[in-house]
Short mmCIF file of C-alpha atoms in Angstrom, two decimals:
data_model
loop_
_atom_site.label_atom_id
_atom_site.label_comp_id
_atom_site.label_asym_id
_atom_site.label_seq_id
_atom_site.Cartn_x
_atom_site.Cartn_y
_atom_site.Cartn_z
CA MET A 1 -0.09 -0.11 -0.10
CA SER A 2 1.34 3.25 -0.83
CA THR A 3 1.99 5.69 1.97
CA ARG A 4 2.32 9.22 0.25
CA ARG A 5 4.87 11.50 1.64
CA ASP A 6 4.14 15.14 2.34
CA ASP A 7 7.46 16.52 1.24
CA GLY A 8 6.19 16.77 -2.13
CA LEU A 9 9.00 15.31 -3.81
CA ARG A 10 8.12 15.16 -7.99
CA VAL A 11 9.81 12.96 -9.97
CA ALA A 12 9.74 13.22 -13.84
CA ILE A 13 10.64 10.00 -15.49
CA VAL A 14 11.77 10.10 -19.78
CA GLY A 15 10.54 7.10 -20.98
CA GLY A 16 7.95 4.74 -20.76
CA GLY A 17 8.98 1.22 -21.47
CA ILE A 18 9.49 -1.49 -18.93
CA GLY A 19 12.49 0.52 -17.00
CA GLY A 20 10.62 3.64 -16.98
CA LEU A 21 7.43 2.01 -15.83
CA ALA A 22 9.02 0.00 -13.23
CA ALA A 23 10.66 3.46 -11.54
CA ALA A 24 7.47 4.85 -11.41
CA ALA A 25 5.58 1.95 -9.72
CA PHE A 26 8.31 1.69 -7.21
CA LEU A 27 8.26 5.09 -6.58
CA GLU A 28 4.56 4.81 -5.95
CA ARG A 29 4.82 2.10 -3.94
CA ALA A 30 7.29 4.18 -1.61
CA GLY A 31 5.07 6.63 -1.24
CA VAL A 32 7.11 9.13 -4.08
CA LYS A 33 5.05 11.43 -7.04
CA ALA A 34 6.39 10.09 -10.14
CA VAL A 35 4.93 11.16 -13.90
CA VAL A 36 6.22 8.90 -16.81
CA TYR A 37 6.74 11.18 -20.23
CA GLU A 38 6.85 8.86 -23.08
CA GLN A 39 7.16 10.08 -26.72
CA ALA A 40 4.63 7.23 -28.28
CA ARG A 41 1.00 7.93 -28.40
CA GLU A 42 0.53 4.57 -27.00
CA LEU A 43 2.31 2.33 -24.79
CA LYS A 44 3.86 -0.89 -26.48
CA GLU A 45 6.94 -3.02 -26.94
CA VAL A 46 8.09 -3.86 -30.23
CA GLY A 47 10.36 -7.02 -30.34
CA ALA A 48 9.68 -10.21 -28.82
CA GLY A 49 10.46 -12.54 -25.80
CA LEU A 50 12.62 -11.93 -22.57
CA VAL A 51 13.62 -14.29 -19.81
CA VAL A 52 12.00 -13.14 -16.14
CA ALA A 53 14.87 -14.44 -13.99
CA PRO A 54 13.91 -14.75 -9.89
CA ASN A 55 15.71 -11.59 -9.51
CA ALA A 56 13.14 -9.57 -11.37
CA ALA A 57 10.50 -12.02 -10.44
CA ARG A 58 10.58 -11.33 -7.10
CA LEU A 59 10.06 -7.45 -7.74
CA ILE A 60 7.10 -8.37 -9.94
CA ARG A 61 5.47 -10.31 -7.12
CA ARG A 62 6.25 -7.09 -4.74
CA LEU A 63 4.19 -4.83 -7.46
CA GLY A 64 1.24 -7.03 -7.16
CA GLY A 65 1.79 -8.46 -10.47
CA LEU A 66 3.46 -11.91 -10.67
CA ASP A 67 -0.65 -13.48 -11.00
CA MET A 68 -0.81 -11.11 -14.28
CA LEU A 69 2.71 -12.62 -15.21
CA GLU A 70 1.59 -16.19 -14.63
CA GLN A 71 -1.43 -15.77 -16.61
CA ARG A 72 0.87 -14.57 -19.74
CA ALA A 73 4.24 -15.98 -19.56
CA VAL A 74 5.56 -19.82 -19.04
CA PRO A 75 7.45 -20.78 -16.54
CA LEU A 76 10.41 -22.88 -17.75
CA ASP A 77 11.10 -26.54 -16.97
CA VAL A 78 14.91 -26.39 -18.43
CA GLY A 79 17.23 -23.50 -19.22
CA TRP A 80 20.68 -23.41 -20.36
CA GLU A 81 20.26 -26.26 -22.76
CA PHE A 82 23.19 -25.82 -25.11
CA ARG A 83 23.36 -27.64 -28.26
CA ARG A 84 25.60 -27.94 -30.70
CA TRP A 85 24.82 -26.34 -34.11
CA ARG A 86 25.29 -29.45 -36.68
CA ASP A 87 23.25 -31.90 -35.08
CA GLY A 88 21.46 -30.42 -32.25
CA THR A 89 23.49 -32.69 -29.64
CA VAL A 90 23.05 -31.51 -26.12
CA LEU A 91 25.60 -30.07 -24.36
CA SER A 92 24.05 -29.69 -21.08
CA ALA A 93 20.97 -28.53 -19.77
CA GLU A 94 19.68 -27.59 -16.08
CA ASN A 95 16.63 -28.69 -14.29
CA LEU A 96 14.93 -25.31 -13.36
CA ALA A 97 11.33 -26.57 -11.77
CA GLY A 98 11.73 -26.34 -8.32
CA ALA A 99 15.32 -25.50 -8.19
CA CYS A 100 14.68 -22.01 -8.72
CA GLU A 101 12.33 -21.75 -6.19
CA ARG A 102 13.99 -23.47 -3.44
CA LEU A 103 17.18 -21.65 -4.40
CA TYR A 104 15.70 -18.17 -4.60
CA GLY A 105 12.25 -18.38 -3.99
CA GLU A 106 10.82 -17.87 -7.63
CA ARG A 107 10.52 -19.36 -10.84
CA THR A 108 12.26 -18.45 -14.08
CA TYR A 109 9.51 -17.18 -16.72
CA THR A 110 9.71 -16.29 -20.39
CA VAL A 111 7.15 -13.70 -21.72
CA HIS A 112 6.49 -11.44 -24.84
CA ARG A 113 7.89 -7.87 -23.98
CA ALA A 114 4.34 -6.61 -24.52
CA ASP A 115 2.94 -8.83 -21.97
CA LEU A 116 5.52 -8.01 -19.32
CA LEU A 117 5.11 -4.16 -20.19
CA ASP A 118 1.30 -4.57 -19.38
CA VAL A 119 2.58 -6.37 -16.19
CA VAL A 120 4.31 -3.41 -14.99
CA ARG A 121 2.19 -0.94 -16.42
CA ALA A 122 -1.03 -2.15 -13.91
CA ALA A 123 0.89 -1.08 -11.02
CA VAL A 124 1.45 2.55 -12.20
CA PRO A 125 -1.65 4.96 -11.78
CA SER A 126 -2.89 5.74 -15.17
CA ALA A 127 -2.95 9.68 -14.51
CA ASN A 128 0.97 9.25 -13.98
CA VAL A 129 1.53 8.30 -17.80
CA ARG A 130 1.79 11.31 -20.00
CA LEU A 131 2.02 9.91 -23.77
CA GLY A 132 2.58 11.74 -26.89
CA ARG A 133 5.52 13.71 -24.96
CA ARG A 134 8.85 13.59 -26.25
CA CYS A 135 11.49 15.01 -24.46
CA VAL A 136 14.21 17.62 -26.07
CA GLY A 137 16.07 18.73 -23.57
CA VAL A 138 16.51 18.80 -19.56
CA GLU A 139 17.97 21.67 -17.33
CA ASP A 140 18.87 21.32 -13.58
CA SER A 141 18.80 24.91 -11.73
CA GLY A 142 20.24 23.28 -8.74
CA GLY A 143 17.15 23.73 -7.03
CA GLY A 144 14.85 21.75 -9.56
CA VAL A 145 14.65 20.39 -13.44
CA ARG A 146 12.81 21.75 -16.40
CA LEU A 147 12.03 19.38 -19.10
CA ARG A 148 11.28 20.74 -22.88
CA PHE A 149 9.32 18.65 -25.19
CA ALA A 150 9.16 18.89 -28.59
CA ASP A 151 5.69 20.25 -28.59
CA GLY A 152 7.24 23.68 -27.07
CA THR A 153 5.88 23.09 -23.44
CA VAL A 154 7.93 22.66 -20.41
CA GLU A 155 7.56 20.48 -17.34
CA GLU A 156 8.99 21.19 -14.17
CA ALA A 157 10.26 18.83 -11.37
CA ASP A 158 12.40 18.15 -8.83
CA VAL A 159 14.09 15.04 -10.01
CA ALA A 160 14.55 13.84 -13.68
CA ILE A 161 15.36 10.24 -14.66
CA GLY A 162 16.31 8.98 -17.81
CA ALA A 163 14.70 5.64 -18.99
CA ASP A 164 15.21 6.66 -22.66
CA GLY A 165 17.45 3.78 -24.30
CA VAL A 166 20.55 4.07 -25.70
CA HIS A 167 19.69 6.92 -27.62
CA SER A 168 18.77 8.58 -24.37
CA VAL A 169 18.08 12.47 -24.44
CA LEU A 170 18.98 13.08 -20.83
CA ARG A 171 22.23 11.32 -21.01
CA GLY A 172 23.95 13.90 -22.41
CA ALA A 173 23.09 15.93 -19.39
CA VAL A 174 25.23 13.57 -16.81
CA THR A 175 28.12 12.54 -19.06
CA GLU A 176 29.93 13.65 -22.21
CA PRO A 177 28.01 12.89 -25.14
CA SER A 178 29.14 9.81 -27.34
CA ALA A 179 27.87 7.87 -30.15
CA PRO A 180 27.11 4.15 -29.56
CA GLU A 181 29.91 2.02 -31.23
CA TYR A 182 28.23 -0.95 -33.52
CA SER A 183 29.31 -4.63 -32.03
CA GLY A 184 29.94 -6.06 -35.11
CA ILE A 185 26.97 -8.51 -34.21
CA CYS A 186 23.59 -8.34 -35.87
CA ALA A 187 20.40 -9.93 -34.37
CA PHE A 188 17.52 -11.69 -36.35
CA ARG A 189 14.00 -12.56 -34.41
CA ALA A 190 11.02 -13.71 -35.11
CA VAL A 191 7.55 -15.26 -33.34
CA VAL A 192 6.40 -18.56 -34.44
CA PRO A 193 2.84 -19.46 -34.09
CA ALA A 194 2.64 -22.83 -31.82
CA GLY A 195 0.93 -24.46 -34.84
CA LYS A 196 3.64 -23.96 -37.02
CA ALA A 197 6.42 -24.69 -34.71
CA PRO A 198 7.96 -28.30 -34.06
CA ALA A 199 7.39 -30.11 -31.18
CA PHE A 200 10.68 -29.64 -29.61
CA ALA A 201 10.53 -25.94 -29.65
CA LEU A 202 7.24 -26.11 -27.81
CA ARG A 203 9.22 -27.56 -24.48
CA ARG A 204 9.23 -25.55 -21.75
CA ALA A 205 12.81 -24.92 -22.41
CA GLN A 206 15.25 -22.08 -22.83
CA THR A 207 17.60 -23.53 -25.74
CA LEU A 208 20.60 -22.04 -26.97
CA TRP A 209 22.22 -23.68 -30.32
CA ILE A 210 25.87 -22.13 -30.13
CA GLY A 211 28.26 -22.47 -33.65
CA PRO A 212 31.00 -20.50 -35.23
CA GLY A 213 30.46 -17.30 -35.26
CA HIS A 214 26.64 -17.65 -34.83
CA HIS A 215 24.25 -18.70 -32.04
CA LEU A 216 20.51 -18.98 -31.62
CA VAL A 217 17.55 -19.26 -28.85
CA HIS A 218 14.31 -20.36 -28.68
CA TYR A 219 11.89 -20.43 -25.86
CA PRO A 220 8.00 -20.30 -25.85
CA VAL A 221 6.04 -17.44 -25.04
CA SER A 222 2.61 -15.98 -24.49
CA ARG A 223 1.39 -19.14 -22.56
CA GLY A 224 2.71 -21.53 -25.30
CA GLN A 225 1.25 -19.98 -27.93
CA ALA A 226 4.32 -19.04 -29.62
CA VAL A 227 7.72 -19.41 -29.72
CA ASN A 228 10.17 -16.69 -29.37
CA LEU A 229 13.51 -16.96 -31.89
CA VAL A 230 16.51 -14.56 -31.53
CA ALA A 231 19.49 -15.56 -33.49
CA PHE A 232 22.86 -13.55 -33.46
CA ALA A 233 25.48 -13.37 -36.60
CA PRO A 234 28.30 -11.33 -37.76
CA ALA A 235 26.83 -8.17 -38.89
CA GLY A 236 29.36 -7.37 -41.84
CA ASP A 237 28.53 -3.66 -42.87
CA TYR A 238 24.74 -3.99 -41.78
CA THR A 239 24.55 -1.09 -39.14
CA LYS A 240 20.74 -0.42 -38.91
CA GLU A 241 19.74 -0.16 -35.27
CA SER A 242 15.81 -0.43 -35.43
CA TRP A 243 13.19 -2.81 -34.16
CA SER A 244 11.15 -2.18 -36.72
CA ALA A 245 13.83 -3.11 -39.71
CA THR A 246 13.47 -6.49 -41.47
CA ALA A 247 15.23 -9.30 -43.10
CA THR A 248 13.96 -11.80 -45.64
CA VAL A 249 13.90 -15.67 -44.60
CA ALA A 250 16.69 -16.10 -47.47
CA GLU A 251 18.98 -13.81 -45.48
CA PHE A 252 18.29 -15.31 -42.32
CA LEU A 253 18.72 -18.80 -43.53
CA ALA A 254 22.07 -17.90 -45.69
CA GLU A 255 23.28 -17.22 -42.09
CA PHE A 256 22.60 -20.78 -40.70
CA GLU A 257 23.18 -22.94 -43.60
CA GLY A 258 24.49 -26.06 -42.68
CA TRP A 259 23.00 -26.18 -38.93
CA ASP A 260 20.70 -28.60 -37.85
CA ALA A 261 17.75 -28.97 -40.44
CA ARG A 262 15.58 -28.87 -37.58
CA LEU A 263 16.41 -25.26 -36.51
CA THR A 264 16.31 -24.07 -40.32
CA ASP A 265 12.83 -25.59 -40.35
CA LEU A 266 11.85 -23.38 -37.31
CA ILE A 267 13.25 -20.51 -38.90
CA ARG A 268 11.11 -20.80 -41.69
CA ALA A 269 8.08 -20.99 -39.78
CA GLY A 270 8.80 -17.47 -38.17
CA GLY A 271 8.21 -15.72 -41.82
CA THR A 272 9.92 -12.39 -42.39
CA PRO A 273 12.22 -11.75 -39.53
CA GLY A 274 13.13 -8.54 -37.74
CA ARG A 275 16.96 -7.59 -38.19
CA TRP A 276 19.07 -5.21 -36.13
CA ALA A 277 22.53 -4.60 -35.61
CA LEU A 278 23.56 -4.57 -31.98
CA LEU A 279 25.38 -1.41 -30.23
CA ASP A 280 28.03 -1.09 -27.97
CA ARG A 281 28.77 1.08 -25.27
CA ALA A 282 31.67 1.07 -22.62
CA PRO A 283 30.52 1.29 -19.23
CA LEU A 284 29.74 4.45 -17.68
CA ARG A 285 32.11 5.61 -14.68
CA ARG A 286 28.88 7.74 -13.47
CA TRP A 287 25.11 8.08 -14.32
CA SER A 288 24.06 10.75 -11.98
CA ARG A 289 24.74 14.57 -11.87
CA GLY A 290 22.98 16.96 -9.47
CA ARG A 291 19.33 16.18 -10.06
CA VAL A 292 19.31 13.97 -13.02
CA SER A 293 20.23 10.30 -13.42
CA LEU A 294 19.52 7.42 -15.58
CA LEU A 295 18.36 4.11 -15.64
CA GLY A 296 18.11 0.98 -17.59
CA ASP A 297 19.86 0.87 -21.56
CA ALA A 298 20.54 4.88 -20.93
CA ALA A 299 22.39 3.81 -18.03
CA HIS A 300 24.13 0.57 -19.02
CA PRO A 301 23.19 -1.07 -22.29
CA MET A 302 23.91 -4.57 -22.21
CA PHE A 303 24.21 -7.31 -24.73
CA PRO A 304 21.35 -9.80 -24.03
CA PHE A 305 23.60 -13.03 -23.93
CA PHE A 306 22.55 -13.23 -19.93
CA ALA A 307 18.89 -12.07 -20.57
CA GLN A 308 19.38 -9.38 -17.95
CA GLY A 309 18.54 -6.19 -19.86
CA ALA A 310 14.98 -6.05 -18.60
CA ALA A 311 15.79 -7.46 -15.13
CA GLN A 312 18.44 -4.72 -14.40
CA SER A 313 16.13 -2.10 -15.09
CA ILE A 314 13.05 -3.20 -12.87
CA GLU A 315 16.18 -3.56 -10.17
CA ASP A 316 17.17 0.14 -11.05
CA GLY A 317 13.53 1.06 -10.55
CA ALA A 318 13.04 -0.65 -6.82
CA VAL A 319 16.84 0.84 -5.80
CA LEU A 320 16.19 4.25 -7.20
CA ALA A 321 12.67 4.46 -4.98
CA GLY A 322 14.27 3.43 -1.89
CA CYS A 323 16.93 5.92 -2.39
CA LEU A 324 14.62 8.92 -3.22
CA ALA A 325 11.88 7.56 -0.44
CA ALA A 326 15.11 7.68 2.04
CA ASP A 327 16.32 10.86 1.49
CA PRO A 328 13.44 13.13 0.01
CA GLN A 329 15.34 16.58 1.31
CA ASP A 330 18.30 16.20 -0.81
CA PRO A 331 17.34 14.72 -4.04
CA ALA A 332 21.10 14.96 -5.24
CA ARG A 333 22.93 12.97 -2.63
CA ALA A 334 19.85 10.46 -3.04
CA LEU A 335 20.64 9.80 -6.81
CA ARG A 336 24.44 9.91 -5.82
CA ARG A 337 23.55 6.97 -3.35
CA TYR A 338 21.47 4.99 -5.94
CA GLU A 339 24.27 5.33 -8.32
CA GLU A 340 26.84 3.99 -5.79
CA LEU A 341 24.58 1.06 -4.84
CA ARG A 342 24.20 0.16 -9.04
CA ILE A 343 27.03 1.03 -11.03
CA GLU A 344 29.35 -1.83 -9.79
CA ARG A 345 26.68 -4.89 -10.83
CA THR A 346 25.49 -3.14 -13.84
CA THR A 347 28.66 -2.63 -15.00
CA LYS A 348 29.85 -6.57 -14.22
CA LEU A 349 26.65 -7.29 -15.76
CA GLN A 350 27.51 -5.37 -19.08
CA GLN A 351 31.16 -6.95 -18.95
CA VAL A 352 29.92 -10.81 -18.48
CA SER A 353 27.28 -10.53 -21.57
CA HIS A 354 29.78 -8.83 -23.54
CA ALA A 355 32.36 -11.44 -23.08
CA ARG A 356 29.49 -14.42 -23.85
CA ALA A 357 29.81 -13.31 -27.17
CA HIS A 358 33.04 -14.95 -27.93
CA LEU A 359 32.49 -18.51 -26.08
CA ASN A 360 29.05 -18.85 -27.79
CA HIS A 361 30.84 -18.01 -31.45
CA LEU A 362 33.98 -20.32 -31.30
CA PRO A 363 34.92 -22.16 -34.45
CA ASP A 364 35.30 -25.81 -34.15
CA GLY A 365 38.31 -27.06 -32.72
CA PRO A 366 40.44 -27.27 -29.40
CA GLU A 367 39.25 -24.15 -27.86
CA GLN A 368 35.28 -25.24 -28.58
CA GLN A 369 35.74 -28.73 -27.61
CA ALA A 370 37.35 -27.38 -23.97
CA ARG A 371 34.20 -24.95 -23.75
CA ASP A 372 31.94 -28.11 -24.54
CA ALA A 373 33.35 -29.77 -22.27
CA ALA A 374 33.15 -27.38 -19.04
CA LEU A 375 29.76 -26.79 -20.10
CA GLN A 376 28.72 -30.53 -19.24
CA ASP A 377 30.11 -29.71 -15.58
CA ALA A 378 28.67 -26.41 -15.62
CA ASP A 379 25.81 -25.45 -12.86
CA PRO A 380 24.78 -22.07 -13.85
CA LEU A 381 21.88 -21.67 -11.79
CA VAL A 382 24.15 -21.68 -8.90
CA ALA A 383 27.12 -20.18 -10.47
CA ASN A 384 25.07 -16.92 -11.36
CA SER A 385 23.49 -17.08 -7.78
CA TRP A 386 24.91 -13.35 -7.56
CA ILE A 387 22.40 -12.49 -10.12
CA TYR A 388 19.58 -14.26 -9.30
CA ASP A 389 19.92 -13.79 -5.24
CA TYR A 390 20.07 -9.97 -5.49
CA ASP A 391 16.99 -8.37 -4.06
CA ALA A 392 16.86 -4.75 -5.29
CA GLU A 393 14.39 -3.49 -2.43
CA THR A 394 16.58 -5.04 -0.01
CA VAL A 395 19.53 -2.97 -1.50
CA GLY A 396 17.22 0.22 -1.87
CA ALA A 397 16.37 0.17 1.62
CA THR A 398 20.14 0.39 2.82
CA ALA A 399 20.39 3.95 1.23
CA THR A 400 20.45 5.89 4.47
CA THR A 401 23.38 3.24 5.94
#
């Protein structure tokens, strides 16, 4: 239950994606006034699926959204099922059913991005979301912030949070502007209707096919009514970073020529795929300045190879809320504390996600054979306890210590 503070602290959040709405929801839960400004005229998520690991699931439960999530998501029974590219040989697989709850108190789910956005939005009062508002700049006067919008309007608040993605407008207010670099990797994506998907792809499993220069991931979403398919390949001279861009099925298949026929059949069943270039940014040394701060991809964009991008945005929102609720009289100090509590963890996740691309894409040979042997002995559910055991609300509650 929200217990509104009397101090009247006003927080402006630029960006109505999963991270921005999560921040608004946790601020509401902490009794802090937050308004979300989103440039689109309707809230929606393009793209496809994502993984909701225990560290995110426990926060969604706190927001009262777990029942809604379970109505739309797929609880995983198997995770990290690595398969060899040529023949589908299973290199390793982890039993998640029961193990996640025993270790971390929550299950791991797969969900369509649009469904997760709906779950988080349900925790934010509709009056606190302003659509069709494209922010073009922010000014910090020391005693407050002024946000300028493309329609010529200006809004004032005590704090501004940039949840506006890798091309963040607010990022320039806290650090030197710099263009993201192209990673040399591009991604393909598709959503395959369950009726067209082969049975092996409908299992409640997160499967990763790994091979020379490429890897492909698939898992069911939308209560098992579809299969999310995302694949990674060398980008060549392709540099378009847009989730509305498409490729042809032939282009997608050409990248996976010679791979297991079950996989290429799955690609064909997905129809016209999306395609985008992965952008790369070095971790920031700071993401707060004065009364302006960042969260999610605006602060720490990461490769999707640990499936933690959305989870880290949600965690940011929970810690941010704890810090601002604990120190409303000095928002700049609260934002510095938020950064201190988050930056080491998100930087580490950026780094390990980046390194995973090399391991997944090894050419056949001695190094690949050593990797495959290591996978057989691995226990990623336990090895990644530093990710899944983290409780962002508890961390946020330490804001005054």
